[in-house]
């Protein structure tokens, strides 16, 4: 009888200890959530860590690991955040916030490969309505020369993000690589409205008008050489007027580029233009730079 009473007492003590432990863990979890709601991420992280350290991993849900990971990230504990996110994934948990946060972590670590994987998983599983994600994907695709993917990401970006100089310059380069000439011209024009001295856009417009004039000149001179009639000569004169007009359009852009970077790169354009204008003095001036 006495043994049975002692055994019963031991069971009661174990039960009470278990209840106490469960209550303590519940308190730690509540504290973590309360600190988080109050914006105290550091204390929330400590509470989550205590809770997870004292709880069997089998009893922790994927959602809890993910919530703790978000707190760790906000508290600046990125490695712990990654570890807890990994545990969440191991338990088959997934959410949009989780993958967007992973993308942000890997971006801060300059790990573009893992960042890209996280953000692509986001769009594949949670849609393309998040402009912030789409904008970052556009920047990454531009950086790694995935031009067609960058073009698709551009279509999903917000109007305000599209209208920034940096993104427009990237979009200009992309359309030049994809040989979307009309779009590239339009983008260059939009860039120059924002920044009249932006060099990529200036170069695009300068070369557009210069080569329009030069190619027209070469084409019409060849046609005249092959058919030296009065009619062809009249056509040549009309076309040469258009050549002059194209060169005049190219000059303002070239002058800005020259001011930014004088030298051999743009000297040939000036020398040829002024030679066509019959201004030998200016043509010779720029030819000196070509020989340097």
Tab-separated table of C-alpha atoms in Angstrom:
chain	number	residue	atom	x	y	z
A	1	UNK	CA	0.000	0.000	0.000
A	2	UNK	CA	2.748	2.420	0.984
A	3	UNK	CA	4.576	1.660	-2.296
A	4	UNK	CA	1.423	2.393	-4.280
A	5	UNK	CA	1.004	5.719	-2.523
A	6	UNK	CA	4.620	6.675	-3.305
A	7	UNK	CA	4.201	5.649	-6.939
A	8	UNK	CA	1.030	7.689	-7.225
A	9	UNK	CA	2.811	10.681	-5.737
A	10	UNK	CA	5.656	10.320	-8.231
A	11	UNK	CA	3.205	10.192	-11.133
A	12	UNK	CA	1.502	13.308	-9.865
A	13	UNK	CA	4.839	15.120	-9.584
A	14	UNK	CA	5.824	14.090	-13.114
A	15	UNK	CA	2.436	15.240	-14.392
A	16	UNK	CA	2.747	18.568	-12.619
A	17	UNK	CA	6.298	19.015	-13.966
A	18	UNK	CA	5.048	18.297	-17.455
A	19	UNK	CA	2.264	20.788	-17.056
A	20	UNK	CA	4.724	23.318	-15.736
A	21	UNK	CA	7.048	22.700	-18.695
A	22	UNK	CA	4.195	22.995	-21.176
A	23	UNK	CA	3.033	26.184	-19.514
A	24	UNK	CA	6.554	27.597	-19.649
A	25	UNK	CA	6.870	26.833	-23.358
A	26	UNK	CA	3.479	28.369	-24.032
A	27	UNK	CA	4.613	31.473	-22.178
A	28	UNK	CA	7.837	31.678	-24.208
A	29	UNK	CA	5.892	31.434	-27.456
A	30	UNK	CA	3.395	34.061	-26.298
A	31	UNK	CA	6.248	36.330	-25.223
A	32	UNK	CA	7.847	35.970	-28.654
A	33	UNK	CA	4.636	36.960	-30.379
A	34	UNK	CA	3.985	39.830	-27.965
A	35	UNK	CA	7.491	41.243	-28.413
A	36	UNK	CA	7.069	40.896	-32.181
A	37	UNK	CA	3.761	42.768	-32.128
A	38	UNK	CA	5.426	45.507	-30.079
A	39	UNK	CA	8.210	45.821	-32.642
A	40	UNK	CA	10.928	44.554	-30.277
A	41	UNK	CA	12.503	42.087	-32.687
A	42	UNK	CA	15.577	41.465	-30.535
A	43	UNK	CA	13.556	40.269	-27.514
A	44	UNK	CA	11.157	38.397	-29.787
A	45	UNK	CA	14.101	36.539	-31.314
A	46	UNK	CA	15.435	35.574	-27.874
A	47	UNK	CA	12.027	34.284	-26.829
A	48	UNK	CA	11.661	32.252	-30.023
A	49	UNK	CA	15.144	30.800	-29.590
A	50	UNK	CA	14.379	29.777	-26.008
A	51	UNK	CA	11.116	28.197	-27.123
A	52	UNK	CA	12.743	26.256	-29.971
A	53	UNK	CA	15.733	25.199	-27.872
A	54	UNK	CA	13.421	23.714	-25.249
A	55	UNK	CA	10.895	22.107	-27.585
A	56	UNK	CA	11.343	18.777	-29.306
A	57	UNK	CA	11.811	19.392	-33.042
A	58	UNK	CA	9.017	16.908	-33.756
A	59	UNK	CA	6.582	19.128	-31.878
A	60	UNK	CA	7.477	22.359	-33.695
A	61	UNK	CA	5.384	23.108	-36.777
A	62	UNK	CA	6.757	24.451	-40.039
A	63	UNK	CA	4.704	27.595	-39.549
A	64	UNK	CA	6.372	28.179	-36.171
A	65	UNK	CA	9.840	27.767	-37.652
A	66	UNK	CA	8.926	30.213	-40.429
A	67	UNK	CA	7.535	32.755	-37.973
A	68	UNK	CA	10.673	32.472	-35.832
A	69	UNK	CA	12.824	32.853	-38.955
A	70	UNK	CA	11.038	36.073	-39.925
A	71	UNK	CA	11.743	37.430	-36.447
A	72	UNK	CA	15.378	36.378	-36.658
A	73	UNK	CA	15.731	38.208	-39.965
A	74	UNK	CA	14.219	41.381	-38.531
A	75	UNK	CA	16.582	41.094	-35.546
A	76	UNK	CA	19.595	40.880	-37.874
A	77	UNK	CA	20.215	37.176	-37.175
A	78	UNK	CA	20.332	36.137	-40.831
A	79	UNK	CA	22.139	32.810	-40.483
A	80	UNK	CA	19.675	31.690	-37.835
A	81	UNK	CA	16.848	32.888	-40.072
A	82	UNK	CA	18.117	30.733	-42.944
A	83	UNK	CA	18.457	27.726	-40.626
A	84	UNK	CA	14.893	28.071	-39.335
A	85	UNK	CA	13.527	28.628	-42.839
A	86	UNK	CA	15.277	25.390	-43.846
A	87	UNK	CA	13.508	23.634	-40.991
A	88	UNK	CA	10.202	25.110	-42.149
A	89	UNK	CA	10.787	23.785	-45.649
A	90	UNK	CA	11.799	20.384	-44.265
A	91	UNK	CA	8.395	20.292	-42.596
A	92	UNK	CA	6.779	21.107	-45.972
A	93	UNK	CA	5.862	24.669	-45.019
A	94	UNK	CA	5.886	27.366	-47.668
A	95	UNK	CA	4.607	30.940	-47.965
A	96	UNK	CA	5.067	34.005	-50.140
A	97	UNK	CA	6.575	36.014	-47.276
A	98	UNK	CA	9.060	33.256	-46.583
A	99	UNK	CA	10.488	33.243	-50.109
A	100	UNK	CA	10.475	37.013	-50.443
A	101	UNK	CA	12.436	37.246	-47.188
A	102	UNK	CA	14.869	34.564	-48.338
A	103	UNK	CA	15.398	36.615	-51.490
A	104	UNK	CA	16.175	39.684	-49.375
A	105	UNK	CA	18.631	37.731	-47.205
A	106	UNK	CA	20.531	36.346	-50.179
A	107	UNK	CA	20.570	39.779	-51.812
A	108	UNK	CA	22.245	41.226	-48.697
A	109	UNK	CA	24.761	38.371	-48.876
A	110	UNK	CA	25.394	39.113	-52.562
A	111	UNK	CA	24.403	35.543	-53.416
A	112	UNK	CA	22.639	36.240	-56.682
A	113	UNK	CA	22.141	32.571	-57.561
A	114	UNK	CA	20.219	31.724	-54.380
A	115	UNK	CA	18.355	35.022	-54.488
A	116	UNK	CA	17.212	34.282	-58.030
A	117	UNK	CA	16.086	30.773	-57.048
A	118	UNK	CA	14.028	32.145	-54.148
A	119	UNK	CA	12.355	34.844	-56.240
A	120	UNK	CA	11.654	32.533	-59.173
A	121	UNK	CA	10.054	30.060	-56.748
A	122	UNK	CA	7.956	32.969	-55.476
A	123	UNK	CA	6.613	33.900	-58.932
A	124	UNK	CA	6.082	30.281	-59.957
A	125	UNK	CA	4.047	29.474	-56.849
A	126	UNK	CA	2.502	32.766	-55.708
A	127	UNK	CA	1.984	34.693	-58.935
A	128	UNK	CA	3.499	37.753	-60.574
A	129	UNK	CA	1.444	40.456	-58.871
A	130	UNK	CA	4.241	41.521	-56.503
A	131	UNK	CA	5.878	44.486	-58.248
A	132	UNK	CA	8.797	44.530	-55.803
A	133	UNK	CA	9.676	40.929	-56.673
A	134	UNK	CA	9.217	41.581	-60.401
A	135	UNK	CA	11.450	44.650	-60.248
A	136	UNK	CA	14.219	42.748	-58.509
A	137	UNK	CA	13.932	39.888	-61.006
A	138	UNK	CA	14.214	42.421	-63.835
A	139	UNK	CA	17.434	43.775	-62.328
A	140	UNK	CA	18.906	40.307	-61.855
A	141	UNK	CA	17.998	39.135	-65.354
A	142	UNK	CA	19.516	42.334	-66.763
A	143	UNK	CA	22.710	41.716	-64.806
A	144	UNK	CA	23.116	38.103	-65.944
A	145	UNK	CA	22.144	38.837	-69.577
A	146	UNK	CA	18.888	36.878	-69.535
A	147	UNK	CA	17.335	39.454	-71.826
A	148	UNK	CA	14.100	37.701	-72.766
A	149	UNK	CA	13.335	36.907	-69.119
A	150	UNK	CA	14.125	40.512	-68.232
A	151	UNK	CA	11.688	41.682	-70.893
A	152	UNK	CA	8.950	39.477	-69.384
A	153	UNK	CA	9.690	40.771	-65.877
A	154	UNK	CA	9.485	44.344	-67.190
A	155	UNK	CA	5.914	43.745	-68.315
A	156	UNK	CA	4.966	42.872	-64.708
A	157	UNK	CA	6.619	45.906	-63.092
A	158	UNK	CA	4.663	48.913	-61.829
A	159	UNK	CA	4.569	52.103	-63.892
A	160	UNK	CA	6.471	54.010	-61.204
A	161	UNK	CA	9.316	51.471	-61.187
A	162	UNK	CA	9.487	51.466	-64.979
A	163	UNK	CA	9.870	55.234	-64.994
A	164	UNK	CA	13.146	55.315	-63.049
A	165	UNK	CA	16.351	56.169	-64.885
A	166	UNK	CA	18.259	53.069	-63.808
A	167	UNK	CA	15.549	50.654	-64.916
A	168	UNK	CA	14.971	52.506	-68.185
A	169	UNK	CA	18.690	52.330	-68.994
A	170	UNK	CA	18.655	48.568	-68.362
A	171	UNK	CA	15.554	48.259	-70.527
A	172	UNK	CA	17.294	50.217	-73.281
A	173	UNK	CA	20.245	47.817	-73.251
A	174	UNK	CA	17.904	44.812	-73.281
A	175	UNK	CA	16.015	46.039	-76.343
A	176	UNK	CA	19.250	46.842	-78.124
A	177	UNK	CA	20.449	43.283	-77.473
A	178	UNK	CA	17.114	41.885	-78.685
A	179	UNK	CA	17.268	44.220	-81.701
A	180	UNK	CA	13.947	45.842	-80.854
A	181	UNK	CA	15.039	49.042	-82.576
A	182	UNK	CA	11.814	51.043	-82.366
A	183	UNK	CA	11.369	50.268	-78.665
A	184	UNK	CA	15.018	51.123	-77.967
A	185	UNK	CA	14.592	54.512	-79.647
A	186	UNK	CA	11.447	55.192	-77.640
A	187	UNK	CA	13.115	54.216	-74.359
A	188	UNK	CA	16.139	56.417	-75.102
A	189	UNK	CA	13.799	59.345	-75.670
A	190	UNK	CA	12.095	58.720	-72.311
A	191	UNK	CA	15.455	58.518	-70.532
A	192	UNK	CA	16.544	61.876	-71.932
A	193	UNK	CA	13.360	63.459	-70.591
A	194	UNK	CA	14.469	62.375	-67.116
A	195	UNK	CA	18.194	63.023	-67.598
A	196	UNK	CA	19.198	64.971	-70.730
A	197	UNK	CA	22.848	63.985	-70.205
A	198	UNK	CA	22.442	60.225	-69.782
A	199	UNK	CA	25.265	58.774	-71.961
A	200	UNK	CA	23.624	55.495	-73.079
A	201	UNK	CA	20.543	57.295	-74.341
A	202	UNK	CA	22.617	60.060	-75.943
A	203	UNK	CA	24.710	57.490	-77.769
A	204	UNK	CA	21.630	55.649	-78.946
A	205	UNK	CA	20.117	58.770	-80.497
A	206	UNK	CA	23.409	60.106	-81.850
A	207	UNK	CA	24.169	56.868	-83.678
A	208	UNK	CA	20.578	56.488	-84.833
A	209	UNK	CA	20.648	59.765	-86.764
A	210	UNK	CA	24.307	59.566	-87.775
A	211	UNK	CA	23.956	56.138	-89.373
A	212	UNK	CA	20.626	57.035	-90.925
A	213	UNK	CA	22.444	59.868	-92.711
A	214	UNK	CA	25.617	57.926	-93.500
A	215	UNK	CA	23.796	54.864	-94.824
A	216	UNK	CA	21.548	57.072	-96.938
A	217	UNK	CA	24.606	58.867	-98.335
A	218	UNK	CA	26.392	55.610	-99.217
A	219	UNK	CA	23.259	54.132	-100.778
A	220	UNK	CA	22.416	57.137	-102.942
A	221	UNK	CA	26.012	57.738	-104.054
A	222	UNK	CA	26.218	54.100	-105.157
A	223	UNK	CA	22.922	54.431	-107.043
A	224	UNK	CA	24.174	57.536	-108.819
A	225	UNK	CA	27.515	55.944	-109.720
A	226	UNK	CA	25.625	53.087	-111.324
A	227	UNK	CA	23.198	55.336	-113.191
A	228	UNK	CA	24.504	58.832	-113.930
A	229	UNK	CA	21.380	60.359	-115.404
A	230	UNK	CA	19.803	63.759	-114.774
A	231	UNK	CA	16.876	62.097	-113.007
A	232	UNK	CA	19.193	60.142	-110.742
A	233	UNK	CA	21.185	63.286	-110.041
A	234	UNK	CA	18.023	65.116	-108.926
A	235	UNK	CA	17.189	62.182	-106.661
A	236	UNK	CA	20.736	62.323	-105.257
A	237	UNK	CA	20.408	66.021	-104.424
A	238	UNK	CA	17.093	65.440	-102.648
A	239	UNK	CA	18.548	62.560	-100.664
A	240	UNK	CA	21.648	64.549	-99.742
A	241	UNK	CA	19.374	67.162	-98.173
A	242	UNK	CA	17.956	64.364	-96.013
A	243	UNK	CA	21.498	63.268	-95.144
A	244	UNK	CA	22.259	66.797	-93.963
A	245	UNK	CA	19.072	66.831	-91.889
A	246	UNK	CA	19.999	63.527	-90.208
A	247	UNK	CA	23.522	64.740	-89.442
A	248	UNK	CA	22.128	67.935	-87.930
A	249	UNK	CA	19.893	65.843	-85.671
A	250	UNK	CA	22.867	63.758	-84.579
A	251	UNK	CA	25.070	66.739	-83.695
A	252	UNK	CA	23.398	67.889	-80.419
A	253	UNK	CA	23.689	64.396	-78.976
A	254	UNK	CA	27.280	64.038	-80.148
A	255	UNK	CA	28.226	67.390	-78.650
A	256	UNK	CA	26.973	66.317	-75.236
A	257	UNK	CA	28.840	63.033	-75.525
A	258	UNK	CA	31.987	64.890	-76.573
A	259	UNK	CA	31.704	67.148	-73.553
A	260	UNK	CA	31.511	64.077	-71.312
A	261	UNK	CA	34.217	62.088	-73.063
A	262	UNK	CA	36.237	63.990	-75.695
A	263	UNK	CA	38.558	61.922	-77.834
A	264	UNK	CA	38.885	59.306	-80.536
A	265	UNK	CA	35.582	57.559	-79.823
A	266	UNK	CA	33.408	60.361	-81.183
A	267	UNK	CA	35.938	62.290	-83.267
A	268	UNK	CA	35.289	60.205	-86.380
A	269	UNK	CA	31.601	61.093	-86.334
A	270	UNK	CA	32.337	64.817	-86.115
A	271	UNK	CA	35.059	64.685	-88.781
A	272	UNK	CA	32.746	62.965	-91.257
A	273	UNK	CA	29.756	65.206	-90.520
A	274	UNK	CA	31.716	68.419	-90.949
A	275	UNK	CA	33.350	67.065	-94.106
A	276	UNK	CA	29.846	66.487	-95.530
A	277	UNK	CA	28.938	70.048	-94.502
A	278	UNK	CA	32.008	71.327	-96.346
A	279	UNK	CA	33.528	72.695	-93.132
A	280	UNK	CA	37.114	71.520	-93.634
A	281	UNK	CA	38.466	73.464	-90.653
A	282	UNK	CA	36.265	71.630	-88.163
A	283	UNK	CA	36.715	68.328	-89.994
A	284	UNK	CA	40.498	68.641	-89.668
A	285	UNK	CA	40.201	69.604	-86.006
A	286	UNK	CA	38.466	66.346	-85.170
A	287	UNK	CA	40.696	64.257	-87.435
A	288	UNK	CA	43.589	65.108	-85.129
A	289	UNK	CA	41.852	63.226	-82.326
A	290	UNK	CA	41.435	60.143	-84.520
A	291	UNK	CA	45.212	59.888	-84.929
A	292	UNK	CA	45.909	60.084	-81.194
